[in-house]
Amino acid sequence: MRTVYLYLLCIQSIIIGSVVCAQVGETDSLKRVAWKSKDDTSKLLLLTKISRQLNRTGDFDSSIQYAKKVHDISQKLAAQYTEGGLENLAAKRGIAMSYNLLGINNTAIAHYGDALNDLNTFLELSQNINDQKGIASAYGNIGNVYHEQGKYPDALKCFLLSLQIREKLKDKKGLATSYVSLGNVYGIIRKPDQALMYYNKAIKLFEELGDKYSLAGTYSNIAGLHTNKGYYEQALKIYYAQLDIMKEFDDKQSVALTRGNIGNIYRFQNNFKDALKEYQEAEGIYTQLDDLSGMALSNINICQAYTGLGDYRKAEAYGQKGLEFAKDVQEAENLISAYMSLHELYQKTGEYQKAFDCFKLAVCYNDSVLSKENTELATRIEMNYEFDKKQAVIKLENEKQTAIAATEAKKQQVIIWSVCGILILALIFVLYVYRIFLQKKRANIEIVIQKHMLEEKQKEILDSIHYAKRIQTALLTSDRYIDRHLNRLSNNEN
């Protein structure tokens, strides 16, 4: 059985090693292509991708160096194309992105002051070129810094601003990221139902996008909620599944974080020996990455494991070491954990004054993070966001109704003018027909008059003729009369 186990372990190591080598090979290939590229715009895109990959694999120093190269090439491009155009816009975006990359890396190594300066510059530059996607990303990354610092109301405000922009852009990937960030805040301020609601929204989008990496991280956050509720077996199942995926992507930070989460479950089950192994694995990765925040967390966890095993000397050493790291990065969560771990240790060693002092400091930091005012402020911020969102919907609906009413009014006006136009045309036509009718009527009257006049003239002529004829008839002697007189004359002569 042991032989089979070792064989499987070797096979798994080979698979994981091949994936890691593939990713390293891809980064090397990108480097070769980037430096051979003569087109500065293409080179910018490649260098940006390299910086992101190096950040994901935990090589923050190299990632920062490539971010600076992105900045230098972008500045060079901006100087060449000062009159606007696509090249100039690409240069400005490149400069903005370089600050984003620097901010992300400084957040990862817990240089929060530098991170905020970089990300605020990224925000300002994105606003100057009206890059909405960049603005949303800036707000989200600034929110991450506030989250790490324990400033949850500020983090929530930034996450909601980012969400608002991404909703307008319908940016599924960005929306899913915002949902995860909001879920993380609500998980911390002990509103698990709201946290789960946002995680489930993120899962739905990551599944649609086929984003296996982000999906695993979101399920890991849900596993944290299960852990808080005592559903340890469910949480362990998720964490181990996530661990394999994070190894595939060579995401050392996430591997370390998952190791720590698995260790927490073992510790809650009083399995301090296995918990210690997981914590030590995580501590080794965080040290390799020079991640002060992770080093603080892992040392505090090791302190708790040694306390459970009864090795109080080692527990105190790791507890104090973790406390120093937590003070360096000023992370409220780690400070609370460090003081509470030392409080439990000193209680067991009978050093009650030290225990009481640590407890007071833990409560002080805890109150600052989970105070009623902070919780109420966070609730108020979300309520304001939801109210503004509803108002925007109402405004949009009103504008839509106004537009519809205006369209209908315009349509009615067109109909009225059309009817009026038709009526006017009809009236003109009627007048035209009536005019023709009058003209015909006048013509007919004139014809009748002329006919009558003609008939009168014809009658006059005929009457004249008849009259003349009568006169002529009256003047002429009849043939009989002439004959009678001629005969009479003849007789007289005889």
CSV table of C-alpha atoms in Angstrom, one decimal:
chain,number,residue,atom,x,y,z
A,1,MET,CA,0.0,0.0,0.0
A,2,ARG,CA,2.8,2.3,0.9
A,3,THR,CA,4.5,1.6,-2.4
A,4,VAL,CA,1.3,2.5,-4.3
A,5,TYR,CA,1.0,5.7,-2.3
A,6,LEU,CA,4.6,6.7,-3.1
A,7,TYR,CA,4.0,5.8,-6.8
A,8,LEU,CA,0.9,8.1,-6.9
A,9,LEU,CA,2.8,10.8,-5.1
A,10,CYS,CA,5.6,10.7,-7.7
A,11,ILE,CA,3.1,10.8,-10.6
A,12,GLN,CA,1.4,13.8,-9.0
A,13,SER,CA,4.7,15.5,-8.5
A,14,ILE,CA,5.6,14.9,-12.1
A,15,ILE,CA,2.3,16.4,-13.3
A,16,ILE,CA,2.5,19.4,-11.1
A,17,GLY,CA,6.1,19.9,-12.1
A,18,SER,CA,5.3,19.7,-15.7
A,19,VAL,CA,2.6,22.4,-15.3
A,20,VAL,CA,4.9,24.7,-13.4
A,21,CYS,CA,7.6,24.2,-16.0
A,22,ALA,CA,5.1,24.9,-18.7
A,23,GLN,CA,4.1,28.2,-17.1
A,24,VAL,CA,7.8,29.1,-16.5
A,25,GLY,CA,8.4,28.2,-20.2
A,26,GLU,CA,5.5,30.4,-21.2
A,27,THR,CA,6.9,33.4,-19.3
A,28,ASP,CA,10.4,32.8,-20.8
A,29,SER,CA,8.8,32.7,-24.3
A,30,LEU,CA,7.0,35.9,-23.6
A,31,LYS,CA,10.2,37.5,-22.6
A,32,ARG,CA,12.0,36.5,-25.8
A,33,VAL,CA,9.1,37.7,-28.0
A,34,ALA,CA,8.9,40.9,-26.0
A,35,TRP,CA,12.5,41.9,-26.5
A,36,LYS,CA,12.5,40.9,-30.2
A,37,SER,CA,9.4,42.9,-30.9
A,38,LYS,CA,10.1,46.2,-32.7
A,39,ASP,CA,6.6,47.5,-32.2
A,40,ASP,CA,6.5,49.3,-28.8
A,41,THR,CA,2.8,49.0,-28.5
A,42,SER,CA,3.0,45.2,-28.8
A,43,LYS,CA,6.0,45.1,-26.4
A,44,LEU,CA,3.9,47.0,-23.8
A,45,LEU,CA,1.2,44.3,-23.9
A,46,LEU,CA,3.7,41.5,-23.6
A,47,LEU,CA,5.6,43.1,-20.7
A,48,THR,CA,2.3,43.8,-18.9
A,49,LYS,CA,1.4,40.1,-19.2
A,50,ILE,CA,4.8,39.0,-18.0
A,51,SER,CA,4.5,41.3,-14.9
A,52,ARG,CA,1.1,39.8,-14.1
A,53,GLN,CA,2.3,36.2,-14.4
A,54,LEU,CA,5.3,36.9,-12.2
A,55,ASN,CA,3.0,38.5,-9.6
A,56,ARG,CA,0.8,35.4,-9.7
A,57,THR,CA,3.7,33.1,-9.2
A,58,GLY,CA,4.9,35.2,-6.2
A,59,ASP,CA,8.0,36.7,-7.9
A,60,PHE,CA,7.1,40.2,-6.8
A,61,ASP,CA,10.5,41.8,-7.3
A,62,SER,CA,10.7,40.7,-10.9
A,63,SER,CA,7.1,41.7,-11.4
A,64,ILE,CA,7.9,45.2,-10.2
A,65,GLN,CA,10.9,45.4,-12.5
A,66,TYR,CA,8.7,44.6,-15.5
A,67,ALA,CA,6.1,47.1,-14.3
A,68,LYS,CA,8.8,49.8,-14.4
A,69,LYS,CA,9.7,48.7,-17.9
A,70,VAL,CA,6.1,49.1,-18.9
A,71,HIS,CA,6.2,52.6,-17.5
A,72,ASP,CA,9.5,53.6,-19.3
A,73,ILE,CA,8.3,52.4,-22.7
A,74,SER,CA,4.9,54.1,-22.2
A,75,GLN,CA,6.7,57.3,-21.4
A,76,LYS,CA,8.8,57.0,-24.5
A,77,LEU,CA,5.7,56.4,-26.6
A,78,ALA,CA,3.9,59.3,-25.1
A,79,ALA,CA,6.8,61.6,-26.0
A,80,GLN,CA,6.7,60.4,-29.6
A,81,TYR,CA,2.9,60.8,-30.1
A,82,THR,CA,2.0,64.1,-28.5
A,83,GLU,CA,-0.8,65.0,-30.9
A,84,GLY,CA,-3.3,62.3,-29.9
A,85,GLY,CA,-4.4,59.3,-31.8
A,86,LEU,CA,-4.4,55.6,-30.9
A,87,GLU,CA,-0.7,55.4,-30.2
A,88,ASN,CA,-0.9,58.2,-27.7
A,89,LEU,CA,-3.9,56.6,-26.0
A,90,ALA,CA,-2.1,53.3,-25.8
A,91,ALA,CA,0.9,55.1,-24.2
A,92,LYS,CA,-1.3,56.8,-21.6
A,93,ARG,CA,-3.0,53.5,-20.8
A,94,GLY,CA,0.4,51.9,-20.5
A,95,ILE,CA,1.6,54.5,-18.0
A,96,ALA,CA,-1.6,54.0,-16.0
A,97,MET,CA,-1.3,50.2,-16.1
A,98,SER,CA,2.3,50.4,-14.8
A,99,TYR,CA,1.1,52.1,-11.6
A,100,ASN,CA,-1.6,49.5,-11.3
A,101,LEU,CA,1.0,46.7,-11.5
A,102,LEU,CA,3.2,48.4,-8.9
A,103,GLY,CA,0.2,48.9,-6.6
A,104,ILE,CA,-0.8,45.2,-6.9
A,105,ASN,CA,2.7,44.1,-6.1
A,106,ASN,CA,3.1,46.5,-3.2
A,107,THR,CA,-0.2,45.2,-1.8
A,108,ALA,CA,1.1,41.7,-2.0
A,109,ILE,CA,4.3,42.5,0.0
A,110,ALA,CA,2.3,44.6,2.5
A,111,HIS,CA,3.8,48.0,1.5
A,112,TYR,CA,0.3,49.5,1.8
A,113,GLY,CA,1.4,53.2,1.8
A,114,ASP,CA,3.2,52.7,-1.5
A,115,ALA,CA,0.4,50.6,-2.8
A,116,LEU,CA,-2.2,53.4,-2.1
A,117,ASN,CA,0.0,56.0,-3.8
A,118,ASP,CA,0.4,53.8,-6.9
A,119,LEU,CA,-3.2,52.9,-7.1
A,120,ASN,CA,-4.5,56.4,-6.6
A,121,THR,CA,-2.2,57.5,-9.4
A,122,PHE,CA,-3.6,54.7,-11.6
A,123,LEU,CA,-7.1,55.9,-10.7
A,124,GLU,CA,-6.3,59.6,-11.6
A,125,LEU,CA,-4.7,58.6,-15.0
A,126,SER,CA,-7.6,56.3,-15.9
A,127,GLN,CA,-10.0,59.1,-15.1
A,128,ASN,CA,-8.0,61.5,-17.3
A,129,ILE,CA,-8.4,59.2,-20.4
A,130,ASN,CA,-12.0,58.2,-19.4
A,131,ASP,CA,-11.0,54.5,-19.1
A,132,GLN,CA,-14.0,53.2,-17.3
A,133,LYS,CA,-12.6,49.7,-17.0
A,134,GLY,CA,-9.4,51.1,-15.5
A,135,ILE,CA,-11.3,53.3,-13.1
A,136,ALA,CA,-13.3,50.2,-11.9
A,137,SER,CA,-10.1,48.2,-11.5
A,138,ALA,CA,-8.5,51.1,-9.5
A,139,TYR,CA,-11.3,51.3,-7.0
A,140,GLY,CA,-11.3,47.5,-6.6
A,141,ASN,CA,-7.5,47.4,-5.9
A,142,ILE,CA,-7.7,50.3,-3.6
A,143,GLY,CA,-10.5,48.5,-1.7
A,144,ASN,CA,-8.2,45.5,-1.4
A,145,VAL,CA,-5.5,47.6,0.3
A,146,TYR,CA,-8.1,49.0,2.8
A,147,HIS,CA,-9.4,45.4,3.3
A,148,GLU,CA,-5.9,44.2,4.2
A,149,GLN,CA,-5.5,47.2,6.6
A,150,GLY,CA,-8.8,46.3,8.3
A,151,LYS,CA,-10.5,49.5,7.1
A,152,TYR,CA,-13.7,47.6,6.1
A,153,PRO,CA,-16.1,50.6,5.6
A,154,ASP,CA,-13.5,52.2,3.2
A,155,ALA,CA,-13.0,48.9,1.5
A,156,LEU,CA,-16.7,48.4,1.1
A,157,LYS,CA,-17.2,51.9,-0.4
A,158,CYS,CA,-14.5,51.3,-3.0
A,159,PHE,CA,-15.8,47.8,-3.9
A,160,LEU,CA,-19.3,49.2,-4.4
A,161,LEU,CA,-17.9,52.1,-6.6
A,162,SER,CA,-16.1,49.4,-8.7
A,163,LEU,CA,-19.2,47.3,-8.9
A,164,GLN,CA,-21.3,50.2,-10.1
A,165,ILE,CA,-19.0,50.9,-13.0
A,166,ARG,CA,-18.8,47.2,-13.9
A,167,GLU,CA,-22.5,46.8,-13.9
A,168,LYS,CA,-22.8,49.7,-16.5
A,169,LEU,CA,-20.0,48.1,-18.6
A,170,LYS,CA,-21.6,44.6,-18.2
A,171,ASP,CA,-18.1,43.3,-17.4
A,172,LYS,CA,-18.7,39.8,-16.2
A,173,LYS,CA,-15.1,39.1,-15.1
A,174,GLY,CA,-15.0,42.4,-13.3
A,175,LEU,CA,-18.4,41.9,-11.7
A,176,ALA,CA,-17.4,38.5,-10.4
A,177,THR,CA,-14.3,39.9,-8.9
A,178,SER,CA,-16.3,42.7,-7.2
A,179,TYR,CA,-18.7,40.1,-5.8
A,180,VAL,CA,-15.9,38.1,-4.3
A,181,SER,CA,-14.4,41.3,-2.7
A,182,LEU,CA,-17.8,42.2,-1.2
A,183,GLY,CA,-18.2,38.6,0.1
A,184,ASN,CA,-14.9,38.9,1.8
A,185,VAL,CA,-15.8,42.1,3.6
A,186,TYR,CA,-19.2,40.7,4.8
A,187,GLY,CA,-17.4,37.5,5.9
A,188,ILE,CA,-15.1,39.5,8.1
A,189,ILE,CA,-17.8,41.7,9.7
A,190,ARG,CA,-19.8,38.6,10.5
A,191,LYS,CA,-22.6,38.8,8.0
A,192,PRO,CA,-22.2,35.3,6.5
A,193,ASP,CA,-25.5,35.2,4.7
A,194,GLN,CA,-24.6,38.3,2.7
A,195,ALA,CA,-21.1,37.0,2.1
A,196,LEU,CA,-22.5,33.7,0.7
A,197,MET,CA,-25.0,35.6,-1.5
A,198,TYR,CA,-22.1,37.5,-3.2
A,199,TYR,CA,-19.9,34.4,-3.4
A,200,ASN,CA,-22.7,32.5,-5.2
A,201,LYS,CA,-23.2,35.4,-7.7
A,202,ALA,CA,-19.4,35.3,-8.4
A,203,ILE,CA,-19.5,31.5,-8.9
A,204,LYS,CA,-22.3,31.7,-11.4
A,205,LEU,CA,-20.2,34.2,-13.5
A,206,PHE,CA,-16.9,32.4,-13.2
A,207,GLU,CA,-18.7,29.2,-14.4
A,208,GLU,CA,-20.1,31.1,-17.4
A,209,LEU,CA,-16.6,32.4,-18.1
A,210,GLY,CA,-14.9,29.0,-17.6
A,211,ASP,CA,-12.5,30.6,-15.2
A,212,LYS,CA,-11.2,27.6,-13.2
A,213,TYR,CA,-8.7,29.5,-11.2
A,214,SER,CA,-11.0,32.2,-9.9
A,215,LEU,CA,-13.7,29.6,-9.3
A,216,ALA,CA,-11.4,27.7,-7.0
A,217,GLY,CA,-10.5,30.8,-5.0
A,218,THR,CA,-14.2,31.6,-4.5
A,219,TYR,CA,-15.0,28.1,-3.3
A,220,SER,CA,-12.1,28.5,-0.9
A,221,ASN,CA,-13.8,31.6,0.5
A,222,ILE,CA,-17.1,29.6,0.9
A,223,ALA,CA,-15.0,27.0,2.7
A,224,GLY,CA,-14.0,29.7,5.2
A,225,LEU,CA,-17.7,30.3,5.9
A,226,HIS,CA,-18.2,26.5,6.4
A,227,THR,CA,-15.2,26.5,8.8
A,228,ASN,CA,-16.7,29.3,10.9
A,229,LYS,CA,-20.0,27.3,11.2
A,230,GLY,CA,-18.1,24.1,12.2
A,231,TYR,CA,-18.7,22.2,8.9
A,232,TYR,CA,-15.1,21.0,8.9
A,233,GLU,CA,-15.3,18.1,6.5
A,234,GLN,CA,-17.1,20.2,3.8
A,235,ALA,CA,-14.4,22.9,4.2
A,236,LEU,CA,-11.5,20.4,4.0
A,237,LYS,CA,-12.9,18.9,0.8
A,238,ILE,CA,-13.0,22.3,-0.8
A,239,TYR,CA,-9.6,23.3,0.4
A,240,TYR,CA,-7.9,20.2,-0.9
A,241,ALA,CA,-9.6,20.6,-4.3
A,242,GLN,CA,-8.4,24.2,-4.4
A,243,LEU,CA,-4.9,23.2,-3.3
A,244,ASP,CA,-4.5,21.1,-6.4
A,245,ILE,CA,-5.7,23.8,-8.7
A,246,MET,CA,-3.5,26.5,-7.2
A,247,LYS,CA,-0.5,24.1,-7.6
A,248,GLU,CA,-1.4,23.7,-11.3
A,249,PHE,CA,-1.2,27.5,-11.7
A,250,ASP,CA,1.9,27.7,-9.6
A,251,ASP,CA,0.2,30.3,-7.4
A,252,LYS,CA,2.5,30.1,-4.4
A,253,GLN,CA,0.6,32.6,-2.3
A,254,SER,CA,-2.7,30.9,-2.6
A,255,VAL,CA,-1.1,27.5,-1.9
A,256,ALA,CA,0.4,28.9,1.3
A,257,LEU,CA,-3.0,30.5,2.3
A,258,THR,CA,-4.8,27.2,1.6
A,259,ARG,CA,-2.2,25.3,3.6
A,260,GLY,CA,-2.9,27.6,6.5
A,261,ASN,CA,-6.7,27.2,6.2
A,262,ILE,CA,-6.3,23.4,6.2
A,263,GLY,CA,-4.1,23.7,9.3
A,264,ASN,CA,-6.8,25.8,11.0
A,265,ILE,CA,-9.3,23.0,10.6
A,266,TYR,CA,-6.9,20.4,12.0
A,267,ARG,CA,-6.3,22.7,14.9
A,268,PHE,CA,-10.1,23.2,15.5
A,269,GLN,CA,-10.3,19.4,15.6
A,270,ASN,CA,-7.4,19.3,18.2
A,271,ASN,CA,-5.2,17.6,15.6
A,272,PHE,CA,-2.3,19.9,16.4
A,273,LYS,CA,0.4,17.7,14.9
A,274,ASP,CA,-1.1,17.8,11.4
A,275,ALA,CA,-2.0,21.5,11.9
A,276,LEU,CA,1.7,22.3,12.6
A,277,LYS,CA,2.8,20.5,9.4
A,278,GLU,CA,0.4,22.6,7.3
A,279,TYR,CA,1.4,25.8,9.1
A,280,GLN,CA,5.1,25.1,8.6
A,281,GLU,CA,4.6,24.5,4.9
A,282,ALA,CA,2.8,27.8,4.6
A,283,GLU,CA,5.5,29.6,6.6
A,284,GLY,CA,8.2,28.3,4.2
A,285,ILE,CA,6.4,29.6,1.2
A,286,TYR,CA,5.7,33.0,2.7
A,287,THR,CA,9.4,33.3,3.7
A,288,GLN,CA,10.4,32.4,0.2
A,289,LEU,CA,8.1,35.1,-1.2
A,290,ASP,CA,9.2,37.6,1.5
A,291,ASP,CA,5.5,38.2,2.2
A,292,LEU,CA,5.5,39.9,5.6
A,293,SER,CA,1.7,39.6,6.0
A,294,GLY,CA,1.8,35.9,5.3
A,295,MET,CA,4.9,35.4,7.6
A,296,ALA,CA,2.9,37.1,10.4
A,297,LEU,CA,-0.1,34.9,9.9
A,298,SER,CA,1.9,31.6,9.6
A,299,ASN,CA,4.0,32.4,12.7
A,300,ILE,CA,0.9,33.1,14.7
A,301,ASN,CA,-0.6,29.9,13.6
A,302,ILE,CA,2.5,27.9,14.5
A,303,CYS,CA,2.4,29.5,17.9
A,304,GLN,CA,-1.2,28.2,18.4
A,305,ALA,CA,-0.2,24.7,17.2
A,306,TYR,CA,2.8,24.5,19.6
A,307,THR,CA,0.5,25.8,22.4
A,308,GLY,CA,-1.9,22.9,21.7
A,309,LEU,CA,1.1,20.5,21.7
A,310,GLY,CA,2.3,21.9,25.0
A,311,ASP,CA,5.6,23.2,23.7
A,312,TYR,CA,5.2,26.7,25.3
A,313,ARG,CA,8.7,27.9,24.7
A,314,LYS,CA,8.5,27.4,21.0
A,315,ALA,CA,4.9,28.8,21.0
A,316,GLU,CA,6.1,32.0,22.6
A,317,ALA,CA,9.0,32.5,20.2
A,318,TYR,CA,6.7,32.1,17.2
A,319,GLY,CA,4.0,34.2,18.7
A,320,GLN,CA,6.3,37.1,19.4
A,321,LYS,CA,7.8,36.7,15.9
A,322,GLY,CA,4.3,36.8,14.4
A,323,LEU,CA,3.4,39.8,16.5
A,324,GLU,CA,6.5,41.8,15.2
A,325,PHE,CA,5.6,41.0,11.6
A,326,ALA,CA,2.0,42.0,12.2
A,327,LYS,CA,3.2,45.3,13.7
A,328,ASP,CA,5.4,46.0,10.7
A,329,VAL,CA,2.5,45.7,8.3
A,330,GLN,CA,-0.1,47.1,10.7
A,331,GLU,CA,-2.8,44.6,9.8
A,332,ALA,CA,-5.6,44.6,12.3
A,333,GLU,CA,-6.6,40.9,11.8
A,334,ASN,CA,-3.1,39.6,12.3
A,335,LEU,CA,-2.6,41.9,15.4
A,336,ILE,CA,-5.8,40.5,16.9
A,337,SER,CA,-4.8,36.9,16.2
A,338,ALA,CA,-1.2,37.5,17.6
A,339,TYR,CA,-2.4,39.0,20.9
A,340,MET,CA,-5.2,36.4,21.3
A,341,SER,CA,-2.7,33.6,20.7
A,342,LEU,CA,-0.2,35.0,23.2
A,343,HIS,CA,-3.2,35.5,25.7
A,344,GLU,CA,-4.1,31.8,25.4
A,345,LEU,CA,-0.4,30.8,25.8
A,346,TYR,CA,0.2,33.0,28.9
A,347,GLN,CA,-3.0,31.7,30.5
A,348,LYS,CA,-1.6,28.2,30.2
A,349,THR,CA,1.8,29.1,31.5
A,350,GLY,CA,0.2,31.0,34.5
A,351,GLU,CA,1.5,34.4,33.4
A,352,TYR,CA,-1.9,36.0,34.0
A,353,GLN,CA,-0.8,39.7,33.9
A,354,LYS,CA,0.8,39.1,30.4
A,355,ALA,CA,-2.3,37.2,29.4
A,356,PHE,CA,-4.6,40.1,30.6
A,357,ASP,CA,-2.4,42.7,28.8
A,358,CYS,CA,-2.5,40.8,25.5
A,359,PHE,CA,-6.3,40.3,25.9
A,360,LYS,CA,-6.9,44.0,26.4
A,361,LEU,CA,-4.8,44.8,23.2
A,362,ALA,CA,-6.7,42.1,21.2
A,363,VAL,CA,-10.1,43.6,22.3
A,364,CYS,CA,-8.9,47.1,21.5
A,365,TYR,CA,-8.0,46.1,17.9
A,366,ASN,CA,-11.1,43.9,17.6
A,367,ASP,CA,-13.3,46.8,18.6
A,368,SER,CA,-11.7,49.0,16.1
A,369,VAL,CA,-12.4,46.4,13.4
A,370,LEU,CA,-15.8,45.0,14.4
A,371,SER,CA,-17.2,48.0,16.3
A,372,LYS,CA,-20.9,48.7,16.1
A,373,GLU,CA,-20.1,52.0,14.4
A,374,ASN,CA,-18.1,50.2,11.7
A,375,THR,CA,-20.7,47.5,11.1
A,376,GLU,CA,-23.5,50.2,11.0
A,377,LEU,CA,-21.4,52.3,8.7
A,378,ALA,CA,-20.8,49.3,6.4
A,379,THR,CA,-24.5,48.6,6.4
A,380,ARG,CA,-25.3,52.3,5.7
A,381,ILE,CA,-22.9,52.4,2.8
A,382,GLU,CA,-24.5,49.4,1.2
A,383,MET,CA,-28.0,50.8,1.9
A,384,ASN,CA,-27.0,54.1,0.3
A,385,TYR,CA,-25.5,52.2,-2.7
A,386,GLU,CA,-28.8,50.1,-3.1
A,387,PHE,CA,-30.8,53.3,-2.7
A,388,ASP,CA,-28.7,55.1,-5.3
A,389,LYS,CA,-29.0,52.1,-7.5
A,390,LYS,CA,-32.8,52.0,-7.2
A,391,GLN,CA,-33.0,55.8,-7.8
A,392,ALA,CA,-30.9,55.4,-10.9
A,393,VAL,CA,-33.3,52.7,-12.1
A,394,ILE,CA,-36.3,54.9,-11.3
A,395,LYS,CA,-34.6,57.9,-13.0
A,396,LEU,CA,-33.9,55.7,-16.0
A,397,GLU,CA,-37.5,54.5,-16.1
A,398,ASN,CA,-38.8,58.0,-15.8
A,399,GLU,CA,-36.5,59.1,-18.6
A,400,LYS,CA,-37.7,56.2,-20.6
A,401,GLN,CA,-41.3,57.1,-19.9
A,402,THR,CA,-40.6,60.7,-20.7
A,403,ALA,CA,-39.0,59.7,-24.0
A,404,ILE,CA,-41.9,57.5,-24.8
A,405,ALA,CA,-44.4,60.3,-24.0
A,406,ALA,CA,-42.3,62.7,-26.1
A,407,THR,CA,-42.3,60.2,-28.9
A,408,GLU,CA,-46.0,59.7,-28.6
A,409,ALA,CA,-46.6,63.5,-28.5
A,410,LYS,CA,-44.4,63.9,-31.5
A,411,LYS,CA,-46.3,61.1,-33.2
A,412,GLN,CA,-49.6,62.8,-32.4
A,413,GLN,CA,-48.3,66.1,-33.6
A,414,VAL,CA,-47.3,64.5,-36.9
A,415,ILE,CA,-50.7,62.9,-37.2
A,416,ILE,CA,-52.4,66.2,-36.5
A,417,TRP,CA,-50.3,68.1,-39.0
A,418,SER,CA,-50.8,65.3,-41.5
A,419,VAL,CA,-54.6,65.5,-41.0
A,420,CYS,CA,-54.5,69.2,-41.3
A,421,GLY,CA,-52.4,68.9,-44.4
A,422,ILE,CA,-54.8,66.4,-45.9
A,423,LEU,CA,-57.8,68.7,-45.0
A,424,ILE,CA,-56.0,71.7,-46.6
A,425,LEU,CA,-55.3,69.7,-49.7
A,426,ALA,CA,-58.9,68.5,-49.8
A,427,LEU,CA,-60.1,72.1,-49.4
A,428,ILE,CA,-57.9,73.3,-52.2
A,429,PHE,CA,-59.1,70.4,-54.3
A,430,VAL,CA,-62.8,71.3,-53.5
A,431,LEU,CA,-62.1,75.0,-54.3
A,432,TYR,CA,-60.4,74.0,-57.5
A,433,VAL,CA,-63.4,71.8,-58.5
A,434,TYR,CA,-65.8,74.6,-57.5
A,435,ARG,CA,-63.8,77.1,-59.5
A,436,ILE,CA,-63.9,74.8,-62.5
A,437,PHE,CA,-67.7,74.4,-61.9
A,438,LEU,CA,-68.2,78.1,-61.8
A,439,GLN,CA,-66.0,78.6,-64.9
A,440,LYS,CA,-68.1,76.0,-66.7
A,441,LYS,CA,-71.3,77.5,-65.4
A,442,ARG,CA,-70.3,81.0,-66.7
A,443,ALA,CA,-69.3,79.5,-70.0
A,444,ASN,CA,-72.6,77.7,-70.3
A,445,ILE,CA,-74.4,81.0,-69.5
A,446,GLU,CA,-72.4,82.8,-72.1
A,447,ILE,CA,-73.2,80.1,-74.6
A,448,VAL,CA,-76.9,80.3,-73.8
A,449,ILE,CA,-76.8,84.1,-74.0
A,450,GLN,CA,-74.9,83.9,-77.3
A,451,LYS,CA,-77.3,81.3,-78.6
A,452,HIS,CA,-80.2,83.5,-77.5
A,453,MET,CA,-78.6,86.6,-79.1
A,454,LEU,CA,-78.0,84.5,-82.2
A,455,GLU,CA,-81.5,83.4,-82.3
A,456,GLU,CA,-82.7,86.9,-81.8
A,457,LYS,CA,-80.5,88.2,-84.6
A,458,GLN,CA,-81.7,85.3,-86.8
A,459,LYS,CA,-85.3,86.2,-86.0
A,460,GLU,CA,-84.6,89.8,-86.7
A,461,ILE,CA,-83.1,88.9,-90.0
A,462,LEU,CA,-86.0,86.6,-90.9
A,463,ASP,CA,-88.4,89.2,-89.8
A,464,SER,CA,-86.7,91.8,-92.0
A,465,ILE,CA,-86.7,89.3,-94.9
A,466,HIS,CA,-90.4,88.7,-94.4
A,467,TYR,CA,-91.1,92.3,-94.1
A,468,ALA,CA,-89.2,93.1,-97.3
A,469,LYS,CA,-91.0,90.3,-99.0
A,470,ARG,CA,-94.4,91.7,-97.9
A,471,ILE,CA,-93.4,95.2,-99.2
A,472,GLN,CA,-92.2,93.7,-102.4
A,473,THR,CA,-95.3,91.7,-102.7
A,474,ALA,CA,-97.4,94.8,-102.0
A,475,LEU,CA,-95.6,96.8,-104.7
A,476,LEU,CA,-95.7,94.3,-107.5
A,477,THR,CA,-99.0,94.1,-109.7
A,478,SER,CA,-100.3,90.6,-110.1
A,479,ASP,CA,-100.1,88.9,-113.5
A,480,ARG,CA,-103.9,88.4,-113.6
A,481,TYR,CA,-104.4,92.0,-113.1
A,482,ILE,CA,-102.1,93.0,-115.8
A,483,ASP,CA,-103.5,90.5,-118.2
A,484,ARG,CA,-107.1,91.7,-117.5
A,485,HIS,CA,-106.1,95.3,-118.2
A,486,LEU,CA,-104.2,94.4,-121.3
A,487,ASN,CA,-107.2,92.5,-122.6
A,488,ARG,CA,-109.4,95.4,-121.9
A,489,LEU,CA,-107.1,97.7,-123.8
A,490,SER,CA,-107.0,95.5,-126.7
A,491,ASN,CA,-110.8,95.3,-126.9
A,492,ASN,CA,-111.0,99.1,-126.9
A,493,GLU,CA,-108.7,99.4,-129.8
A,494,ASN,CA,-110.7,97.1,-131.8
